[in-house]
Coordinates of C-alpha atoms in Angstrom, one line a residue:
M48 CA 46.5 5.0 14.3
E49 CA 46.4 0.8 13.7
F50 CA 44.8 -0.5 15.9
S51 CA 45.7 -3.9 18.6
S52 CA 42.9 -6.6 18.9
S53 CA 45.4 -8.8 20.7
S54 CA 45.1 -7.7 24.4
P55 CA 42.7 -10.0 26.3
N56 CA 40.7 -7.0 26.7
T57 CA 39.3 -6.7 23.5
I58 CA 36.6 -7.9 21.9
R59 CA 36.5 -8.5 17.6
V60 CA 33.4 -8.2 16.1
V61 CA 33.1 -9.6 12.4
S62 CA 30.2 -9.0 10.0
T63 CA 27.2 -12.2 11.0
F64 CA 26.9 -11.5 7.3
A65 CA 28.1 -12.9 3.6
S66 CA 28.1 -11.3 1.1
P67 CA 24.3 -11.1 -1.4
F68 CA 27.4 -12.4 -4.2
E69 CA 28.4 -15.2 -2.1
G70 CA 29.3 -18.0 -4.9
S71 CA 29.3 -16.1 -8.5
P72 CA 32.2 -16.4 -9.8
D73 CA 33.8 -13.1 -9.6
Q74 CA 34.0 -14.1 -5.9
N75 CA 35.3 -17.6 -6.3
D76 CA 38.2 -16.1 -8.8
S77 CA 40.1 -14.2 -5.9
S78 CA 42.8 -12.8 -9.1
N79 CA 39.6 -10.5 -10.7
S80 CA 37.6 -10.3 -7.4
S81 CA 38.6 -7.0 -6.8
S82 CA 37.9 -5.7 -10.4
S83 CA 35.1 -7.5 -11.1
R84 CA 33.0 -8.2 -8.6
K85 CA 29.4 -5.4 -8.1
P86 CA 30.3 -2.0 -6.3
L87 CA 28.7 -1.8 -3.1
S88 CA 26.5 0.9 -4.1
L89 CA 24.7 -2.1 -5.5
W90 CA 24.0 -4.5 -3.3
P91 CA 21.0 -4.6 -1.4
G92 CA 20.8 -3.3 2.1
M93 CA 21.8 -5.7 5.3
Y94 CA 18.9 -4.7 7.0
H95 CA 16.2 -6.8 6.0
S96 CA 14.9 -10.7 6.8
P97 CA 16.4 -13.4 6.4
V98 CA 13.5 -14.5 3.6
T99 CA 14.0 -10.7 1.6
N100 CA 17.5 -11.9 1.8
A101 CA 17.3 -15.4 0.5
L102 CA 14.8 -14.4 -2.0
W103 CA 16.5 -11.3 -3.5
E104 CA 19.3 -13.6 -3.9
T105 CA 17.0 -16.5 -5.6
R106 CA 16.4 -13.2 -7.7
S107 CA 19.9 -12.4 -8.4
K108 CA 20.4 -16.0 -10.2
I109 CA 16.8 -15.7 -12.1
F110 CA 17.6 -11.9 -13.2
E111 CA 21.7 -10.9 -12.3
R112 CA 21.5 -7.8 -15.0
L113 CA 18.8 -6.1 -12.8
L114 CA 21.9 -5.2 -10.6
D115 CA 24.1 -3.7 -13.6
P116 CA 21.7 -3.8 -16.4
P117 CA 23.2 -3.1 -19.7
L118 CA 21.6 0.0 -20.4
D119 CA 22.5 0.6 -24.5
A120 CA 21.3 -3.5 -25.2
P121 CA 18.2 -3.3 -27.4
P122 CA 14.4 -3.4 -25.1
Q123 CA 12.8 -7.1 -25.5
S124 CA 11.7 -7.3 -29.1
E125 CA 9.1 -9.9 -28.8
L126 CA 7.0 -10.3 -25.2
L127 CA 6.7 -13.9 -24.3
K128 CA 3.8 -15.9 -23.0
K129 CA 3.9 -17.7 -19.8
T130 CA 1.5 -19.3 -17.5
P131 CA 1.1 -18.7 -13.7
A132 CA 2.9 -22.0 -13.0
E133 CA 6.1 -20.3 -14.5
S134 CA 5.9 -17.6 -12.4
R135 CA 5.0 -19.3 -8.6
T136 CA 7.3 -19.5 -5.9
S137 CA 6.7 -20.9 -2.5
I138 CA 9.0 -19.7 0.9
L139 CA 8.8 -22.3 3.9
Y140 CA 9.1 -20.9 7.1
N141 CA 10.6 -23.8 9.7
F142 CA 9.4 -21.8 12.6
S143 CA 8.8 -25.5 14.6
T144 CA 12.9 -26.8 14.2
D145 CA 14.7 -23.2 13.4
Y146 CA 14.6 -21.1 17.2
I147 CA 16.7 -18.3 15.3
L148 CA 13.8 -18.1 13.1
R149 CA 11.1 -18.5 15.7
E150 CA 12.4 -15.5 17.6
Q151 CA 13.5 -13.0 14.6
Y152 CA 9.6 -12.9 13.7
R153 CA 7.9 -13.1 17.5
D154 CA 5.8 -10.8 18.7
P155 CA 5.1 -9.6 22.2
W156 CA 1.8 -12.0 22.0
N157 CA 4.3 -15.3 20.4
E158 CA 2.1 -14.8 17.4
V159 CA 4.0 -14.1 13.8
R160 CA 5.6 -9.7 13.7
I161 CA 3.1 -9.1 11.2
G162 CA 5.6 -6.0 9.3
K163 CA 8.5 -8.1 9.6
L164 CA 5.5 -10.7 6.9
L165 CA 4.7 -7.5 5.2
E166 CA 8.6 -7.1 3.8
D167 CA 8.9 -10.9 3.4
L168 CA 5.8 -10.1 1.5
D169 CA 6.5 -7.7 -0.9
A170 CA 10.3 -9.3 -1.8
L171 CA 8.5 -12.7 -2.6
A172 CA 6.1 -10.3 -5.0
G173 CA 9.3 -9.3 -6.6
T174 CA 10.8 -12.4 -7.3
I175 CA 7.7 -13.3 -9.0
S176 CA 7.6 -10.4 -11.0
V177 CA 10.9 -10.8 -12.1
K178 CA 10.4 -14.3 -12.9
H179 CA 7.2 -13.3 -15.4
C180 CA 9.2 -11.1 -16.4
S181 CA 12.7 -12.1 -17.7
D182 CA 13.2 -13.2 -21.3
V183 CA 15.7 -16.0 -22.4
D184 CA 18.3 -13.5 -24.3
S185 CA 20.6 -12.7 -22.2
M186 CA 21.9 -9.4 -24.3
T187 CA 18.2 -7.7 -24.2
R188 CA 18.0 -4.2 -21.8
P189 CA 15.7 -5.5 -18.5
L190 CA 12.8 -3.9 -16.9
Y191 CA 13.0 -2.3 -13.9
L192 CA 9.7 -3.8 -11.2
V193 CA 8.8 -1.5 -9.0
T194 CA 5.7 -1.9 -6.2
A195 CA 2.7 0.3 -7.5
S196 CA 0.5 -0.6 -4.5
V197 CA -1.0 -3.4 -2.5
D198 CA -5.0 -3.7 -3.5
K199 CA -5.6 -5.6 -0.6
M200 CA -4.6 -8.0 2.4
V201 CA -6.4 -10.1 4.2
L202 CA -5.5 -11.5 7.6
K203 CA -8.0 -14.7 7.6
K204 CA -6.6 -15.5 11.3
P205 CA -4.0 -15.2 13.7
I206 CA -0.7 -16.3 13.0
S207 CA 1.6 -18.4 15.0
V208 CA 5.2 -18.7 15.4
D209 CA 5.1 -22.1 16.7
T210 CA 4.0 -23.7 14.0
D211 CA 5.4 -24.4 10.4
L212 CA 4.5 -21.3 7.8
K213 CA 4.3 -20.8 4.3
M214 CA 4.0 -18.5 2.0
V215 CA 3.6 -19.1 -2.1
G216 CA 2.1 -16.8 -5.1
A217 CA 2.0 -16.1 -8.5
V218 CA 1.2 -13.7 -11.4
I219 CA -2.7 -14.0 -11.8
W220 CA -3.0 -11.0 -13.7
V221 CA -1.2 -8.5 -16.4
G222 CA -1.7 -5.4 -18.6
F223 CA 0.0 -3.5 -20.6
S224 CA 2.8 -3.1 -18.0
S225 CA 1.3 -4.1 -15.0
I226 CA 1.6 -7.1 -13.3
E227 CA -0.9 -8.3 -10.1
I228 CA 0.4 -11.4 -8.3
Q229 CA -1.6 -13.4 -4.9
L230 CA 0.5 -14.1 -2.3
D231 CA -1.0 -16.7 0.3
V232 CA 0.4 -17.3 3.4
I233 CA -1.3 -20.7 4.8
Q234 CA -0.9 -22.5 8.3
P235 CA -2.2 -25.7 8.7
S236 CA -5.1 -25.3 11.3
S237 CA -5.0 -28.3 14.4
G238 CA -7.6 -30.7 13.8
S239 CA -9.2 -30.0 9.8
S240 CA -7.9 -31.0 6.8
D241 CA -9.8 -28.4 5.2
P242 CA -7.2 -26.9 3.1
S243 CA -9.3 -23.8 3.2
E244 CA -9.1 -23.2 6.5
S245 CA -5.5 -22.8 6.8
V246 CA -5.0 -19.9 4.4
A247 CA -4.0 -17.2 7.2
L248 CA -3.4 -14.2 5.1
T249 CA -4.5 -13.3 1.5
A250 CA -2.7 -10.5 -0.2
N251 CA -3.0 -8.8 -4.1
F252 CA 0.4 -7.3 -4.9
I253 CA 0.8 -4.3 -8.3
F254 CA 3.8 -4.4 -9.2
V255 CA 4.1 -1.8 -13.2
A256 CA 7.0 -2.7 -15.5
R257 CA 9.6 1.0 -16.5
D258 CA 12.2 0.8 -19.1
Y259 CA 15.6 0.6 -17.0
K260 CA 16.7 3.8 -19.7
T261 CA 13.4 5.4 -20.8
G262 CA 11.5 5.4 -17.2
K263 CA 9.0 5.0 -18.9
A264 CA 5.9 2.1 -19.2
A265 CA 7.6 -0.5 -20.5
P266 CA 4.9 -3.8 -21.7
V267 CA 5.4 -7.3 -20.1
N268 CA 4.8 -10.8 -21.0
R269 CA 1.5 -11.6 -21.7
L270 CA -0.4 -14.4 -19.2
C271 CA -1.9 -17.6 -20.6
P272 CA -3.8 -18.9 -17.5
E273 CA -4.4 -22.8 -17.9
T274 CA -6.5 -24.3 -15.3
E275 CA -10.0 -23.4 -14.9
A276 CA -8.6 -21.6 -11.8
E277 CA -6.7 -19.4 -13.2
K278 CA -9.0 -18.4 -15.5
L279 CA -11.7 -17.5 -12.7
L280 CA -8.1 -14.8 -10.7
Y281 CA -7.8 -13.6 -14.4
E282 CA -11.2 -12.8 -14.9
A283 CA -11.6 -11.4 -11.2
A284 CA -8.8 -9.7 -11.3
E285 CA -9.6 -7.8 -15.4
A286 CA -12.6 -6.3 -13.6
R287 CA -10.8 -4.8 -10.3
N288 CA -8.6 -3.1 -12.9
N289 CA -11.5 -2.0 -15.0
I290 CA -13.6 -1.0 -12.1
R291 CA -9.7 1.4 -10.6
K292 CA -9.3 3.0 -13.9
R293 CA -13.2 4.2 -14.5
K294 CA -13.9 5.5 -10.5
R295 CA -10.6 7.2 -10.5
G296 CA -12.3 9.5 -13.0
E297 CA -15.6 9.5 -10.8
D298 CA -14.8 10.4 -7.7
K299 CA -14.0 14.3 -8.2
R300 CA -17.2 14.1 -9.4
E301 CA -18.9 12.3 -7.0
I302 CA -18.1 15.1 -4.5
E303 CA -19.2 18.1 -7.0
N304 CA -22.2 16.2 -7.8
G305 CA -23.9 15.9 -4.5
G306 CA -20.8 14.2 -2.4
V307 CA -21.8 18.2 -0.8
N308 CA -24.2 17.1 1.4
R309 CA -22.1 13.8 2.5
L310 CA -19.5 16.9 3.4
E311 CA -21.4 18.4 5.4
E312 CA -23.3 16.5 7.8
L313 CA -19.4 14.0 8.4
L314 CA -18.3 18.3 9.6
A315 CA -21.5 19.1 11.6
E316 CA -20.1 16.9 14.6
G317 CA -16.7 18.2 14.0
R318 CA -17.9 21.8 14.1
I319 CA -19.5 21.7 17.4
F320 CA -16.2 20.6 18.7
C321 CA -14.5 23.5 17.6
D322 CA -16.5 25.7 18.6
M323 CA -18.5 24.3 21.4
P324 CA -16.5 21.6 22.3
A325 CA -18.5 21.7 26.2
L326 CA -21.4 20.5 24.2
A327 CA -19.5 18.0 21.8
D328 CA -20.5 14.1 22.0
R329 CA -18.3 12.7 24.9
D330 CA -18.2 9.5 22.8
T331 CA -16.9 11.3 19.9
I332 CA -13.1 12.5 19.2
L333 CA -11.6 15.0 16.1
L334 CA -9.9 13.1 13.9
R335 CA -6.9 15.5 14.3
D336 CA -7.0 14.3 18.3
T337 CA -5.5 10.4 17.1
R338 CA -2.4 11.6 15.6
L339 CA 1.0 10.1 15.4
E340 CA 4.1 11.0 13.8
N341 CA 7.9 9.7 13.9
S342 CA 10.4 10.3 11.5
L343 CA 14.0 8.9 10.8
I344 CA 16.4 9.6 8.0
C345 CA 16.8 6.3 5.5
Q346 CA 20.2 4.5 5.6
P347 CA 22.0 2.5 2.8
Q348 CA 21.1 -1.0 5.6
Q349 CA 17.3 -0.1 3.9
R350 CA 17.7 -0.5 0.4
N351 CA 16.5 -2.8 -2.4
I352 CA 18.9 -4.5 -5.0
H353 CA 18.0 -1.3 -7.0
G354 CA 19.5 0.4 -4.5
R355 CA 16.5 2.3 -3.3
I356 CA 14.5 2.0 0.1
F357 CA 12.8 -1.1 0.1
G358 CA 9.2 -1.2 0.0
G359 CA 8.2 -3.5 2.6
F360 CA 10.4 -1.8 5.0
L361 CA 8.3 1.5 4.1
M362 CA 5.3 -0.8 4.7
L363 CA 6.7 -2.4 8.7
R364 CA 7.8 1.0 9.4
A365 CA 4.1 2.6 8.6
F366 CA 1.9 -1.0 10.2
E367 CA 3.7 -0.3 13.6
L368 CA 3.3 3.2 13.7
A369 CA -0.6 1.7 12.8
F370 CA -0.8 -0.7 15.2
S371 CA 0.4 2.3 18.0
T372 CA -2.0 4.6 16.6
A373 CA -4.8 1.5 17.6
Y374 CA -3.5 1.0 20.7
A375 CA -3.6 4.5 21.9
F376 CA -6.7 5.0 20.2
A377 CA -8.9 1.7 21.6
G378 CA -7.0 1.4 25.1
L379 CA -6.7 -2.0 24.3
M380 CA -4.3 -4.0 22.6
P381 CA -5.6 -4.0 18.8
S382 CA -5.9 -7.1 16.5
F383 CA -5.2 -6.7 12.9
L384 CA -7.6 -7.3 9.9
E385 CA -6.7 -5.8 6.9
V386 CA -3.8 -3.2 4.5
D387 CA -7.0 -2.1 2.7
H388 CA -4.7 0.0 0.5
V389 CA -1.2 1.4 -0.7
N390 CA -0.1 3.4 -2.9
F391 CA 3.5 3.5 -3.9
L392 CA 3.4 6.8 -5.5
R393 CA 6.8 7.4 -5.7
P394 CA 10.1 6.1 -4.7
V395 CA 12.2 6.7 -1.7
D396 CA 16.0 7.2 -1.4
V397 CA 19.3 6.6 0.7
G398 CA 19.3 9.3 3.1
D399 CA 16.0 11.4 2.3
F400 CA 14.6 12.8 5.2
L401 CA 11.2 10.6 6.0
R402 CA 7.9 11.4 8.4
F403 CA 4.8 9.5 9.0
K404 CA 1.9 10.9 10.0
S405 CA -1.3 8.5 11.6
C406 CA -4.1 8.6 12.4
V407 CA -7.3 6.7 12.8
L408 CA -9.6 8.4 9.6
Y409 CA -13.0 6.1 10.6
T410 CA -14.4 4.1 13.1
E411 CA -17.3 0.9 12.6
H412 CA -18.9 0.2 15.7
E413 CA -22.5 -1.3 14.4
N414 CA -21.0 -4.6 15.3
T415 CA -20.5 -4.6 18.3
D416 CA -18.3 -7.8 18.4
Q417 CA -15.7 -6.9 16.1
P418 CA -15.2 -3.2 16.5
L419 CA -13.1 -1.3 13.3
I420 CA -11.1 1.0 14.0
N421 CA -9.4 2.3 10.3
V422 CA -6.0 3.7 10.6
E423 CA -4.5 5.5 7.7
V424 CA -0.9 6.2 7.1
V425 CA 1.1 9.1 4.7
A426 CA 5.1 8.8 4.3
H427 CA 6.7 12.5 3.5
V428 CA 9.7 12.6 1.7
T429 CA 11.3 16.1 3.4
R430 CA 13.6 18.8 2.2
P431 CA 14.6 20.9 4.5
E432 CA 17.0 23.0 2.4
Q433 CA 14.6 23.0 0.2
R434 CA 12.1 23.9 2.9
S435 CA 9.5 20.9 0.3
S436 CA 7.7 18.2 1.4
E437 CA 5.7 15.8 -1.7
V438 CA 4.1 12.6 -0.1
S439 CA 5.6 9.4 -1.4
N440 CA 3.5 6.5 0.5
R441 CA -0.3 5.6 1.6
F442 CA -1.2 3.3 4.0
Y443 CA -4.6 2.1 4.8
F444 CA -4.9 -0.6 8.1
T445 CA -7.9 -2.1 9.5
F446 CA -7.4 -3.3 13.2
T447 CA -10.1 -4.5 15.8
V448 CA -10.3 -5.2 19.5
R449 CA -10.4 -8.9 20.5
P450 CA -13.5 -9.8 22.3
E451 CA -10.8 -11.6 25.0
A452 CA -9.4 -8.6 25.2
K453 CA -12.2 -6.2 25.4
A454 CA -13.3 -9.2 28.3
T455 CA -11.2 -7.6 30.8
N456 CA -12.6 -3.5 30.1
S457 CA -16.3 -3.9 30.9
Q458 CA -15.9 -0.1 30.0
F459 CA -14.1 -0.5 27.2
R460 CA -15.7 1.6 24.2
I461 CA -15.0 2.2 20.4
R462 CA -15.6 6.3 20.4
K463 CA -17.3 7.8 16.7
V464 CA -14.0 9.9 14.8
V465 CA -14.6 13.1 13.3
P466 CA -13.1 15.4 11.0
A467 CA -12.7 19.1 12.0
T468 CA -12.1 20.3 8.3
E469 CA -13.3 19.8 4.8
E470 CA -9.8 18.4 3.9
E471 CA -10.1 15.7 6.4
A472 CA -14.2 15.1 5.2
R473 CA -12.9 14.4 1.3
R474 CA -10.5 11.6 2.5
V475 CA -12.6 10.0 5.2
L476 CA -15.1 9.8 2.2
E477 CA -12.8 8.5 -0.3
R478 CA -12.3 5.6 2.1
V479 CA -15.6 4.4 2.4
D480 CA -16.8 4.5 -0.9
A481 CA -13.2 3.1 -1.4
D482 CA -13.5 0.2 1.5
H483 CA -16.8 -0.8 0.4
L484 CA -16.1 -0.8 -3.5
Q485 CA -13.1 -3.6 -2.7
S486 CA -15.4 -5.3 -0.3
I487 CA -18.3 -5.9 -2.7
N488 CA -15.5 -6.4 -5.5
Y489 CA -13.3 -8.9 -3.0
T490 CA -17.0 -10.8 -1.6
C491 CA -17.5 -11.7 -5.5
K492 CA -14.2 -13.0 -6.5

């Protein structure tokens, strides 16, 4: 059956997106476009922000083989030495003049939508890692680069959607197969000429390289910092990496050798709630009573250039659930402060049934001007046919409530959150210790 579009009551709909390979040789040559064009399954999804799309287009030009790698080609035979300047990349958001772009990033409070910015940060970090890992030999097998974790992300000031914004980043450290990338989001402060006051957000991403054919860890090009600032960043990142390695072996021993008392202290109040709820502290709430959850089926429009679900999209969804969790908990609009840590434990595929589960893990209200709400979001890939569910991602966010919001409610207070089970208590202790370690680490940076 054919449909006619000539009727005056029929509205013709056309795609608002260009081909991700627009301008490539196979697109320009109509004689071979149908035979040599990349299959649709290898195109990146079309859900993503204009900045992410622009970054992926740049990445495909730098390292287009990632889309269709010659798996039988030999791996890179000799590692190159590269400087941070060779991977440095920046993105400019012309919010002041581009009203359509501005509307795509605006949140209800006329600030930049943080979840969309997380998506762009991940895309920029990925492009930078590709720049660093690419070689000059088109006959070698490319590397598969994936986000392993977000080590730290700190919002230093609110980001306006009416003022131009710049995002810049570079590789600051490499290990055998891992790469650390530091990103800064810059927005000039009115009336200030101090460059440090223009930095609105900083983030550190860890990427790892895998061999496309074997899936095993693959060595990456070496890094040669040149300036004094680059050398200091390298040394700080090296120290953080050593601490991470040491910490992995210490966590379990700490619980076994003295952490039991801390577990018992945490569980004591929770037991009162469970056993004698009428006598429980009214300023305290059980961790399980702060939970929220949502779920989705991962769609082709959300995939990256590798055909997997884009990590930036997962961070966006996790952030918006975390924001809602903090909002429902505090009773006032929360203000984002930090991404404490994100772990990408396994890839997420198109068609996966993904469940995001959030809770307020703990609160800190010693500083009454800036109480802290620490939210955990765990993403589970669920397979009903197999009756299985496994964790794909863990996200940790910190929020506060701004003084102007608190001023509207004289009864405002942040409750203390307590665990009811040993598993919950262990998760709280692990994050409290990790946050304390990170704060010392980054303060010394």
